[in-house]
Coordinates of C-alpha atoms and ligand atoms in Angstrom, one line a residue:
X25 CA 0.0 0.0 0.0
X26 CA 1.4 3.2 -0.8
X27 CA 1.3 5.6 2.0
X28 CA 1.4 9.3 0.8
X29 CA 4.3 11.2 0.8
X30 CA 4.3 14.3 3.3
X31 CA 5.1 17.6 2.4
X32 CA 8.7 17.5 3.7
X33 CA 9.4 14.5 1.8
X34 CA 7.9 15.8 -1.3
X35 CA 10.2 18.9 -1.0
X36 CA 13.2 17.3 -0.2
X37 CA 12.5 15.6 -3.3
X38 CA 12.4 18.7 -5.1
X39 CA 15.3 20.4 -3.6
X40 CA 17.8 17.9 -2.5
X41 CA 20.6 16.2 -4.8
X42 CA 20.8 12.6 -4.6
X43 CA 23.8 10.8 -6.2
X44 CA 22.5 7.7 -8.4
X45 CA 23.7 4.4 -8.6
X46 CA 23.8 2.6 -11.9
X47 CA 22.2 -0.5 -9.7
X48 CA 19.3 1.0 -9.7
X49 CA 18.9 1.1 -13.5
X50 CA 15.4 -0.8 -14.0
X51 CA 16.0 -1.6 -17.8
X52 CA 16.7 -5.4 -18.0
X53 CA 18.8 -5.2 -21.0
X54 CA 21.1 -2.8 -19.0
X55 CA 22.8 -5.3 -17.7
X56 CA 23.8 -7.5 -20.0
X57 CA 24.9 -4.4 -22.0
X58 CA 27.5 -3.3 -19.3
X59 CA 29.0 -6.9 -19.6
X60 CA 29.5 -7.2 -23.2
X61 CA 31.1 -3.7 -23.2
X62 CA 33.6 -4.8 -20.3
X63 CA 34.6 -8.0 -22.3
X64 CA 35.7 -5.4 -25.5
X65 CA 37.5 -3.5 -22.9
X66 CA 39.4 -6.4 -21.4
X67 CA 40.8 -7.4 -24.8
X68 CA 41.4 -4.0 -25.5
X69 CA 44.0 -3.5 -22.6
X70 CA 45.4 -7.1 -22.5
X71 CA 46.5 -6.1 -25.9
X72 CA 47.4 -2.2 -25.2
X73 CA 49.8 -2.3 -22.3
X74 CA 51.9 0.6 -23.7
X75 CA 51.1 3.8 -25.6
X76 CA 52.7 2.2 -28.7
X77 CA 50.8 -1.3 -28.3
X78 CA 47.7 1.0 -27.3
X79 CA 48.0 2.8 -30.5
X80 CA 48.1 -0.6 -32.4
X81 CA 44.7 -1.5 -31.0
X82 CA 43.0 2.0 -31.5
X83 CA 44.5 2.1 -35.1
X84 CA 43.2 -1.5 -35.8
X85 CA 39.8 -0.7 -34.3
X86 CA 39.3 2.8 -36.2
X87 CA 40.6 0.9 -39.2
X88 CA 37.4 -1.8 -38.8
X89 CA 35.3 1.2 -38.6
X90 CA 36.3 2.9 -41.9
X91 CA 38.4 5.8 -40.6
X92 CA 41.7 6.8 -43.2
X93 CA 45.2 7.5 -41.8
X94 CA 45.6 11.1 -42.4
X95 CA 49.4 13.0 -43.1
X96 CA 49.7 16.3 -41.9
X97 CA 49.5 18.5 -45.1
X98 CA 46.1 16.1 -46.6
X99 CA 43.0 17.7 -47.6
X100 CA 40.2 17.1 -45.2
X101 CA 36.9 16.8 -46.4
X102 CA 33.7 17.1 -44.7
X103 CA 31.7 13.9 -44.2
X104 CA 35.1 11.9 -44.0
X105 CA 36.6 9.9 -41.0
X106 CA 40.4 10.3 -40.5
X107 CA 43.2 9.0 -38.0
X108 CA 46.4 10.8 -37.3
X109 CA 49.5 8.5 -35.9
X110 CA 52.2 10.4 -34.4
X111 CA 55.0 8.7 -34.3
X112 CA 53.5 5.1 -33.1
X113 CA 53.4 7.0 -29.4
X114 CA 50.1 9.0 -29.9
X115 CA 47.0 9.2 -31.6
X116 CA 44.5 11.9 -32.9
X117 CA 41.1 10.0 -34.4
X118 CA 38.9 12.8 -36.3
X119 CA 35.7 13.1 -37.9
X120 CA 35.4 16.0 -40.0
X121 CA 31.4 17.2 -39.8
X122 CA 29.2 18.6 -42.2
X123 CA 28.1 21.7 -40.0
X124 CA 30.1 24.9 -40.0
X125 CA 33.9 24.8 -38.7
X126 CA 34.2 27.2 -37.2
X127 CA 31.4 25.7 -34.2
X128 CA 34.2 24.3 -33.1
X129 CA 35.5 20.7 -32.4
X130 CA 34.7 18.5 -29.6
X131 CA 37.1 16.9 -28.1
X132 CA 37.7 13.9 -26.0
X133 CA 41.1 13.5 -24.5
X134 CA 42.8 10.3 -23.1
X135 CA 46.2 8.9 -22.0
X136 CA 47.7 5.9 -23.1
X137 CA 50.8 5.5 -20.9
X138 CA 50.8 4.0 -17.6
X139 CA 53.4 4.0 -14.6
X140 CA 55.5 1.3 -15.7
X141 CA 59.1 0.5 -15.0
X142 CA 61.7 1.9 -18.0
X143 CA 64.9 -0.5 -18.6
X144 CA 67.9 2.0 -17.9
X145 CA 70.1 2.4 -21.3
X146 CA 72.8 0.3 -19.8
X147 CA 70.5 -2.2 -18.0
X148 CA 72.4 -5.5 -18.4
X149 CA 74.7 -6.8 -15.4
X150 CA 75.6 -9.9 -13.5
X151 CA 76.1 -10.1 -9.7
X152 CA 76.8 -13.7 -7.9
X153 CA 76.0 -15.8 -10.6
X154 CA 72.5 -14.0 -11.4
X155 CA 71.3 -11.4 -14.6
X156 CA 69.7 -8.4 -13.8
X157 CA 68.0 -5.6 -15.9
X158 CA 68.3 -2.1 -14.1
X159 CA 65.1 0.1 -14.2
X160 CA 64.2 3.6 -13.6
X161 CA 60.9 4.2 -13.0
X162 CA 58.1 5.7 -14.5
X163 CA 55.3 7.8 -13.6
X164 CA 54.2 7.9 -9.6
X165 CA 54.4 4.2 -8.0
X166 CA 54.6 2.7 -4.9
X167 CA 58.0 1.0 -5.2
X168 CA 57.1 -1.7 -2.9
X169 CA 54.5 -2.9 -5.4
X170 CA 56.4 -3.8 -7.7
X171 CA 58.5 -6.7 -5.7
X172 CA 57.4 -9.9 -6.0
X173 CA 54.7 -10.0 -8.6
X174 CA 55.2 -11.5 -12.1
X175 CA 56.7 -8.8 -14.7
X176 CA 56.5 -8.9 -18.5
X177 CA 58.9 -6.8 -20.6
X178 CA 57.0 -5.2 -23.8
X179 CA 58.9 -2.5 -26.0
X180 CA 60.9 -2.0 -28.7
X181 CA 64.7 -1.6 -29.7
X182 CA 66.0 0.4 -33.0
X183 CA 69.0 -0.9 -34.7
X184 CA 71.2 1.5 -36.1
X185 CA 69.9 1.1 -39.8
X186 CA 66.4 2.1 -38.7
X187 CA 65.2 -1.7 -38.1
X188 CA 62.6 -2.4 -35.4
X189 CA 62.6 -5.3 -33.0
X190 CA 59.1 -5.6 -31.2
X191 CA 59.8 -7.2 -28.1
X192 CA 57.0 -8.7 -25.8
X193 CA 57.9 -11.6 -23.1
X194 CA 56.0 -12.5 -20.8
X195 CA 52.4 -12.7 -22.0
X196 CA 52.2 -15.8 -24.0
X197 CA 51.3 -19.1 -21.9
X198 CA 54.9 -20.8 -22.8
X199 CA 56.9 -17.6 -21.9
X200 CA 59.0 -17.0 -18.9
X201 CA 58.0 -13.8 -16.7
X202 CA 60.7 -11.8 -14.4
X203 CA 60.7 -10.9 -11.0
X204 CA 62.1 -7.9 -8.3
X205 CA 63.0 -9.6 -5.2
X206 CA 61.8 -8.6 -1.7
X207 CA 63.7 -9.2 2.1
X208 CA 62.4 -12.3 3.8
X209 CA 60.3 -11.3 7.1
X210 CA 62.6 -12.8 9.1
X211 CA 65.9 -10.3 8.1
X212 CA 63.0 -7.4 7.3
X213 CA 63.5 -6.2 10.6
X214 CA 65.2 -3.1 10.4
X215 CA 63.6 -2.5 7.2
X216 CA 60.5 -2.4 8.5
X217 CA 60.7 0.4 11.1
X218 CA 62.1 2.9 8.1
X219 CA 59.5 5.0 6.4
X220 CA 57.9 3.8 3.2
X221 CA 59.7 6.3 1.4
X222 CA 63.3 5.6 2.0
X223 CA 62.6 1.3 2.6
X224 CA 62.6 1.1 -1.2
X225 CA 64.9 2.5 -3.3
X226 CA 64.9 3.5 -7.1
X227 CA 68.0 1.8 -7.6
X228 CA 66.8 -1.6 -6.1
X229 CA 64.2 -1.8 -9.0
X230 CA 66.3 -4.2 -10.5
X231 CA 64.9 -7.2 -12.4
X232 CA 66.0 -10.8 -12.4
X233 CA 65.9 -12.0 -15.3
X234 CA 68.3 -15.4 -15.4
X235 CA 70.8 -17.4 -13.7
X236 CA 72.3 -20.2 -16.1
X237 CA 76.0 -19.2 -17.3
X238 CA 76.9 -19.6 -20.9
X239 CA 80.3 -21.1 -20.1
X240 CA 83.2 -21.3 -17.5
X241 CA 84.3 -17.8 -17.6
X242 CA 83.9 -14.2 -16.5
X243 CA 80.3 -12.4 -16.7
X244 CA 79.3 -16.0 -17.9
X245 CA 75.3 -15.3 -17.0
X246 CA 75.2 -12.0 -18.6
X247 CA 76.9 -13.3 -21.7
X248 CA 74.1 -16.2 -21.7
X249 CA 71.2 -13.3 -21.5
X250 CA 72.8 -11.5 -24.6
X251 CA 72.8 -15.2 -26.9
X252 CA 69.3 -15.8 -25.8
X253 CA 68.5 -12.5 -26.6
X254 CA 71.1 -12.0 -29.7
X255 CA 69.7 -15.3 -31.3
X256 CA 65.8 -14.4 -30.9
X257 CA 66.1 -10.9 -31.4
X258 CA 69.3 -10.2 -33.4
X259 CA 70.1 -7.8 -30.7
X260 CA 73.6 -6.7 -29.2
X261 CA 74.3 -5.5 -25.4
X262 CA 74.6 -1.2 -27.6
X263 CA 71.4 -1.5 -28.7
X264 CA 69.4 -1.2 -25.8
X265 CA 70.8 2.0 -25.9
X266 CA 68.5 2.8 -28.5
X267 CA 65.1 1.1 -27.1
X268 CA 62.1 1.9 -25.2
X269 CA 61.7 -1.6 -23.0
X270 CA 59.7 -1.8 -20.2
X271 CA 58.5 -3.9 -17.4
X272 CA 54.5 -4.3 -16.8
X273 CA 52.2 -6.8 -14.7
X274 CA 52.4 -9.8 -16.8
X275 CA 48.9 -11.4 -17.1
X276 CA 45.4 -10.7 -18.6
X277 CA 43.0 -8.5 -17.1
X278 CA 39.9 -10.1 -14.6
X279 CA 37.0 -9.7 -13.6
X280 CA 37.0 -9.2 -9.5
X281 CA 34.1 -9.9 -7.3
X282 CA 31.8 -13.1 -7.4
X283 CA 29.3 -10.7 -8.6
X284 CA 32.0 -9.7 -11.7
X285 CA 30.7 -6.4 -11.0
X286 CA 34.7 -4.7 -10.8
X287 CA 37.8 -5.6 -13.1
X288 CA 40.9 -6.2 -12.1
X289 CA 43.7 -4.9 -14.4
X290 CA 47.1 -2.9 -15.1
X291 CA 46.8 0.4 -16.4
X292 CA 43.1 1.7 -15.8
X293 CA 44.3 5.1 -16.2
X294 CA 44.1 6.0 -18.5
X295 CA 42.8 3.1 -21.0
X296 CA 39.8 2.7 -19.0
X297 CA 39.2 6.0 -20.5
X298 CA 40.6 5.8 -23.6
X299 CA 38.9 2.7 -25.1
X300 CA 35.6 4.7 -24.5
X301 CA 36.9 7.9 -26.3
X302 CA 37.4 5.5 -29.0
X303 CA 34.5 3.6 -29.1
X304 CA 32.6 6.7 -28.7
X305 CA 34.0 8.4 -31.7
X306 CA 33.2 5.4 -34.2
X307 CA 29.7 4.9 -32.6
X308 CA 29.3 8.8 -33.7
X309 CA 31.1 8.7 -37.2
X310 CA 28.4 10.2 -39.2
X311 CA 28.0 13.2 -36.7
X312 CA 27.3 16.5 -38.0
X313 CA 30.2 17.4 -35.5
X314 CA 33.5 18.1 -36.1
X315 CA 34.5 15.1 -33.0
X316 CA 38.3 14.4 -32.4
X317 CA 39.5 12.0 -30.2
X318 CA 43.3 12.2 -28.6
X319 CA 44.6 9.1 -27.4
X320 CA 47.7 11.2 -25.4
X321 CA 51.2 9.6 -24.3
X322 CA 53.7 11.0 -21.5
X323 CA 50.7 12.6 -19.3
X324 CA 52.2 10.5 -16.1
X325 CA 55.6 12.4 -16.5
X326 CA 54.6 15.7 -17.3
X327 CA 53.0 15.5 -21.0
X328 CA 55.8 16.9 -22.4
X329 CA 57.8 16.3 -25.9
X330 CA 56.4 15.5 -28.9
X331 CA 53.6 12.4 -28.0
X332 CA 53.0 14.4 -25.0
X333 CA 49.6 17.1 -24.8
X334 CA 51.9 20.1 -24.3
X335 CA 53.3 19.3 -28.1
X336 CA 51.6 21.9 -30.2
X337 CA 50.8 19.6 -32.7
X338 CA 46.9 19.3 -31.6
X339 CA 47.2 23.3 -32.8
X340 CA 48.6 22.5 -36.2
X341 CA 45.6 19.7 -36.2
X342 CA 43.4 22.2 -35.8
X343 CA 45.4 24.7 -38.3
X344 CA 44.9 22.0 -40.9
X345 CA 41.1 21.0 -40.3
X346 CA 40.1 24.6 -39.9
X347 CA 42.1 25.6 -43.3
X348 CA 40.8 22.1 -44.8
X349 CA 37.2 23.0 -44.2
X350 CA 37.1 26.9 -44.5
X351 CA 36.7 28.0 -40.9
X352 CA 39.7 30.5 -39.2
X353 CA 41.5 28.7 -36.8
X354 CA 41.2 31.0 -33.8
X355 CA 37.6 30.9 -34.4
X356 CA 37.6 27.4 -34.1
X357 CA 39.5 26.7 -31.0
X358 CA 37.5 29.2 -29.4
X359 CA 34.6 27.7 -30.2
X360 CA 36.0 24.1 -29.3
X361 CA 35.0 21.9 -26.2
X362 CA 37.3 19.4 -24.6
X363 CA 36.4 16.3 -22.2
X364 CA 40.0 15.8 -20.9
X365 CA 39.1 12.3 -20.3
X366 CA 40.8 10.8 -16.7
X367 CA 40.7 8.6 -14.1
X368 CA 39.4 10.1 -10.6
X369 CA 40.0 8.1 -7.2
X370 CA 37.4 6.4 -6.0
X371 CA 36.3 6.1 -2.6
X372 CA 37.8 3.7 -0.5
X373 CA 36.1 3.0 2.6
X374 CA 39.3 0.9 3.5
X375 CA 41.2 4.4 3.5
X376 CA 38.4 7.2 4.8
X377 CA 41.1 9.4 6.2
X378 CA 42.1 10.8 3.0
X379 CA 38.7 11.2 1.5
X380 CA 36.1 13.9 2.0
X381 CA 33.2 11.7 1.2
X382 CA 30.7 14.1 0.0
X383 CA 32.7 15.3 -2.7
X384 CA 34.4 11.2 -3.7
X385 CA 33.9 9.5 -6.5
X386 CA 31.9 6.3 -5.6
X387 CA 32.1 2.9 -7.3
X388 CA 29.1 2.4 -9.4
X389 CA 27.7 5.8 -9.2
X390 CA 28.7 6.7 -12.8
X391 CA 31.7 8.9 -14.9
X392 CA 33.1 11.2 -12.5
X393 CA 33.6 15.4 -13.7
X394 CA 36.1 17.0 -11.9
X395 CA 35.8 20.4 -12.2
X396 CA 38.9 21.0 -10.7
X397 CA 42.3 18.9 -10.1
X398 CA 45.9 20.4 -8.9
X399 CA 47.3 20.5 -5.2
X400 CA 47.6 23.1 -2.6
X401 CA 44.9 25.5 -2.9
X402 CA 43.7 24.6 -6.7
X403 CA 47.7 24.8 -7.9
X404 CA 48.2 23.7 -11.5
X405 CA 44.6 23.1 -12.3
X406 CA 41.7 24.1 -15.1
X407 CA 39.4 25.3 -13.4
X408 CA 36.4 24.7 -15.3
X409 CA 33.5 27.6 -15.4
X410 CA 30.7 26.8 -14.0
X411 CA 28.7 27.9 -17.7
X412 CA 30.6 24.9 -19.3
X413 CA 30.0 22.3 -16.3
X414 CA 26.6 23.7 -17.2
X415 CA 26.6 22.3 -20.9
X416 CA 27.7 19.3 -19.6
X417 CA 25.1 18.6 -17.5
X418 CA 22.8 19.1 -19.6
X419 CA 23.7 16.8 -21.9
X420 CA 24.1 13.9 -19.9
X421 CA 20.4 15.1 -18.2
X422 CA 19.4 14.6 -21.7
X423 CA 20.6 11.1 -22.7
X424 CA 20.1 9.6 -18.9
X425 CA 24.2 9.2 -18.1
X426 CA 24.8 8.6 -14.2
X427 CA 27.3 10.7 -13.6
X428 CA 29.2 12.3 -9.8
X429 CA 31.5 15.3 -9.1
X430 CA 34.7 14.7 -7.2
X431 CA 37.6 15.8 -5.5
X432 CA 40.7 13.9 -5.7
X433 CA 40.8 13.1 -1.9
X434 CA 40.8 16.1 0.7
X435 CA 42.0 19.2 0.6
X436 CA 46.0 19.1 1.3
X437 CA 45.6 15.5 1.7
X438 CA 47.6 15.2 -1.9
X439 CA 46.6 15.7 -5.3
X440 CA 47.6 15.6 -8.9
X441 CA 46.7 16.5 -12.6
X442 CA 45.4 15.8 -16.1
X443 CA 46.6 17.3 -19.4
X444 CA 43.3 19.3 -18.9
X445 CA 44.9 22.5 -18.2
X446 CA 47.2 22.3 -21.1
X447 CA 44.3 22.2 -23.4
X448 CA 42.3 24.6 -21.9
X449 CA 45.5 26.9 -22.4
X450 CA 44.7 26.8 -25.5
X451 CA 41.6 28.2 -25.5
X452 CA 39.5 25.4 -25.4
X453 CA 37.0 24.9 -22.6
X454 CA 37.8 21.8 -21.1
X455 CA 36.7 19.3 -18.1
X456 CA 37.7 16.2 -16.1
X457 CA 35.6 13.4 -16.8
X458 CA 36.4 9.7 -16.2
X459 CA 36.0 6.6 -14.5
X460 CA 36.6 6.1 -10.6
X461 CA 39.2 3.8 -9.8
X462 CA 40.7 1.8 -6.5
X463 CA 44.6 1.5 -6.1
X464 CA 45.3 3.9 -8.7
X465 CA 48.6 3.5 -10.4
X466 CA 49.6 0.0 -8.6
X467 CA 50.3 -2.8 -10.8
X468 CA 46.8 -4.1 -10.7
X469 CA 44.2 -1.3 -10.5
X470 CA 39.9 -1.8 -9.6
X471 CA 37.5 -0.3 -12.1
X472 CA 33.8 -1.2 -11.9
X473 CA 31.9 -2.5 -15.0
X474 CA 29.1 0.0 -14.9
X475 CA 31.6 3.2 -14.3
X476 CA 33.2 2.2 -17.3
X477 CA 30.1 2.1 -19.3
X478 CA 28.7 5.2 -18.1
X479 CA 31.7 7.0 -19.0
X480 CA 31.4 5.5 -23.1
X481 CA 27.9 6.7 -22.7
X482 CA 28.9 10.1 -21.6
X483 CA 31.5 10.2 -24.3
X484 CA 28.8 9.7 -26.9
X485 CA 26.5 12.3 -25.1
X486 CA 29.4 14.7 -25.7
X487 CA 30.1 14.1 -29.1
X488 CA 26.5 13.6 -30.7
Ligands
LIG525 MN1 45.5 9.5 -15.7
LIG526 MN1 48.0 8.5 -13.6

């Protein structure tokens, strides 16, 4: 029996905000719809666990869906459905509408490189009769999670003469992994009363990687390394000198939770928003909208150099689209809107100290904007106005996408940044928007299914 609602009920109704949870979605096929889209996503970072293997996959999938490599210089025509790949590092996939230029371009911007361990140029040694590679790592990690868990080395090493050796060990069934050691407990025990910060060092990120000498003599391990190496590769000791090899969890992504409500997987952020920029963008390639999508390398270091977002290449892009399709350039930007597309931390009631709940991201309660990001008092951040959280809004109002604000944790408690602000420099209005995630930047991140499909749906709500 329904009892009637009283007037203060009725009016809280009216005035209060209520964050949703994508739980409570009645539709019966919504379920089933947030599965199959997690299963395309698992494939799609199994197979992407660096910018250059990530722009593989994106180039592969755009390619599927009709889109045709574009060189800086082409025409661009209206109606048509391009992809621009910079230097095997970074990606720009564009749609060139059939409405005015000069309304501007929307936008969606993702990262494709995770925190990772980098092999050092000299990497190679022996000490007692075992084969280490040296790292130096990359991005913000918590060194002690990298000991002891299986690591896979993906990358790439340029000969001289311009030859390219893909190298990926690690992944296949058959193939060996590698390793960092950790101290026993028992001989941990003055290691264990130091602070975090100075128990692990940089320098003891070293990976084992073999143990079997090649013969009697001097540096006979390391020498073995180099043949295995040398006769699968056709590699010499100089040439990682001129390579980009890196150690990553080895292993597929999985779902977590008897429920398979979360998955459990290395490098969330930033594919977990990425492969929704991209599906979004080929779900919306016959918009009337000029729609880009930037699939962004070196954003955990700083976004700098050329495959980073402070490269001013995404202003020649526009330069070339604007001049392509009549519109001035200035005109464009200015009319341009940008979802810098990012991972927020979620709310973990294991950690509350750090969080200030009412303005957390919280699992299952959709794509997360943050208006702002940066440290200290709103350091280093976009700041975005409250007229273009306003568009936003409305369009996710309008197609039903279950969305949150968030901070990223308490005030002073930390903080950290997105290449929004160095898109937004450019006179583009620009936003946070992305999935929530748990353990950010360890080797095995937590993303739930339904955040992940909310944020392909807001994607699409952006760009249609
Ligand atoms: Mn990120
Ligand atoms: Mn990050």
């Amino acid at each position: 029996m329904d009892k009637e609602k009283s007037k203060e009920e009725l009016l809280k109704e009216k005035l209060f905000y209520k964050k949703e949870n994508a739980f409570d979605i009645e539709d019966k096929d919504y379920k089933s719809s947030v599965s199959d889209y997690a299963d395309g996503y698992k494939k799609f970072i199994d197979s992407s666990k660096t910018e250059r293997e990530a722009v593989v996959s994106a180039v592969k999938m755009v390619k599927e869906a009709g889109f045709k490599e574009y060189f800086l210089g082409d025409k661009i025509v209206a109606g048509e459905n391009y992809y621009f790949n910079n230097r095997d590092k970074s990606l720009y996939i564009f749609r060139a509408g059939t409405e005015p230029i000069e309304k501007g371009i929307r936008i969606c911007a993702a990262h494709i490189d995770s925190p990772r361990l980098d092999m050092k140029q000299h990497p190679l040694y022996e000490n007692e009769g075992m084969a280490y590679l040296k790292t130096h790592y990359y991005g913000g990690i918590r060194k002690y999670q990298w000991l002891t868990i299986p690591l896979a080395l993906h990358g790439v090493v340029t000969k001289t003469n311009g030859e390219r050796v893909n190298i990926t060990i690690g992944e296949d069934e058959c193939d060996p992994v590698f390793c960092i050691t950790d101290l026993l407990p028992h001989l941990a025990k003055d290691q264990a009363t130091k602070p975090l910060e100075s128990a692990f060092s940089g320098e003891g990120l070293n990976l084992l990687i073999g143990s079997e000498p090649y013969a009697k003599c001097d540096e006979a391990v390391k020498l073995n390394m180099l043949n295995i190496l040398n006769e699968k590769y056709g590699i010499v000791e100089s040439d990682f000198m001129s390579a980009e090899l890196m150690a990553v969890p080895a292993g597929k992504a999985k779902d977590l939770g008897l429920d398979k409500s979360f998955i459990l997987g290395y490098g969330h952020d930033d594919r977990v928003c990425a492969y929704p920029a991209i599906t979004s963008i080929i779900e919306n390639k016959n918009s009337e909208h000029t729609i880009m999508c930037i699939l962004a390398d070196k954003e955990e270091i700083g976004s700098e150099g050329v495959s980073g977002m402070k490269c001013r290449l995404i202003l020649d892009l526009i330069d070339e689209i604007s001049k392509s399709l009549g519109g001035n350039a200035s005109v464009v930007r200015a009319n341009s809107m940008c979802l810098s597309a990012d991972v927020s931390a979620g709310y973990d009631p294991m950690y509350p100290d750090v969080f200030e709940k009412r303005n957390s991201a919280l699992m299952n309660c959709g794509v997360v904007m943050a208006k702002y990001t940066g440290a200290r008092g709103k350091s280093s951040t976009n700041d975005a106005s409250a007229e273009y959280v306003a568009l936003i809004r409305n369009m996710f109002e309008r197609d039903g996408v279950i969305w949150q604000t968030a901070e990223l944790g308490k005030v002073d408690a930390g903080g950290g940044g997105t290449v929004a602000m160095y898109i937004a420099n450019q006179n583009i209005l620009t936003v946070d928007l992305g999935v929530p995630v748990l353990s950010m930047h360890a080797p095995m991140e937590v993303i739930a299914k339904n955040d992940l499909y909310q944020a392909h749906k807001s994607f699409c709500a952006f760009c249609k």
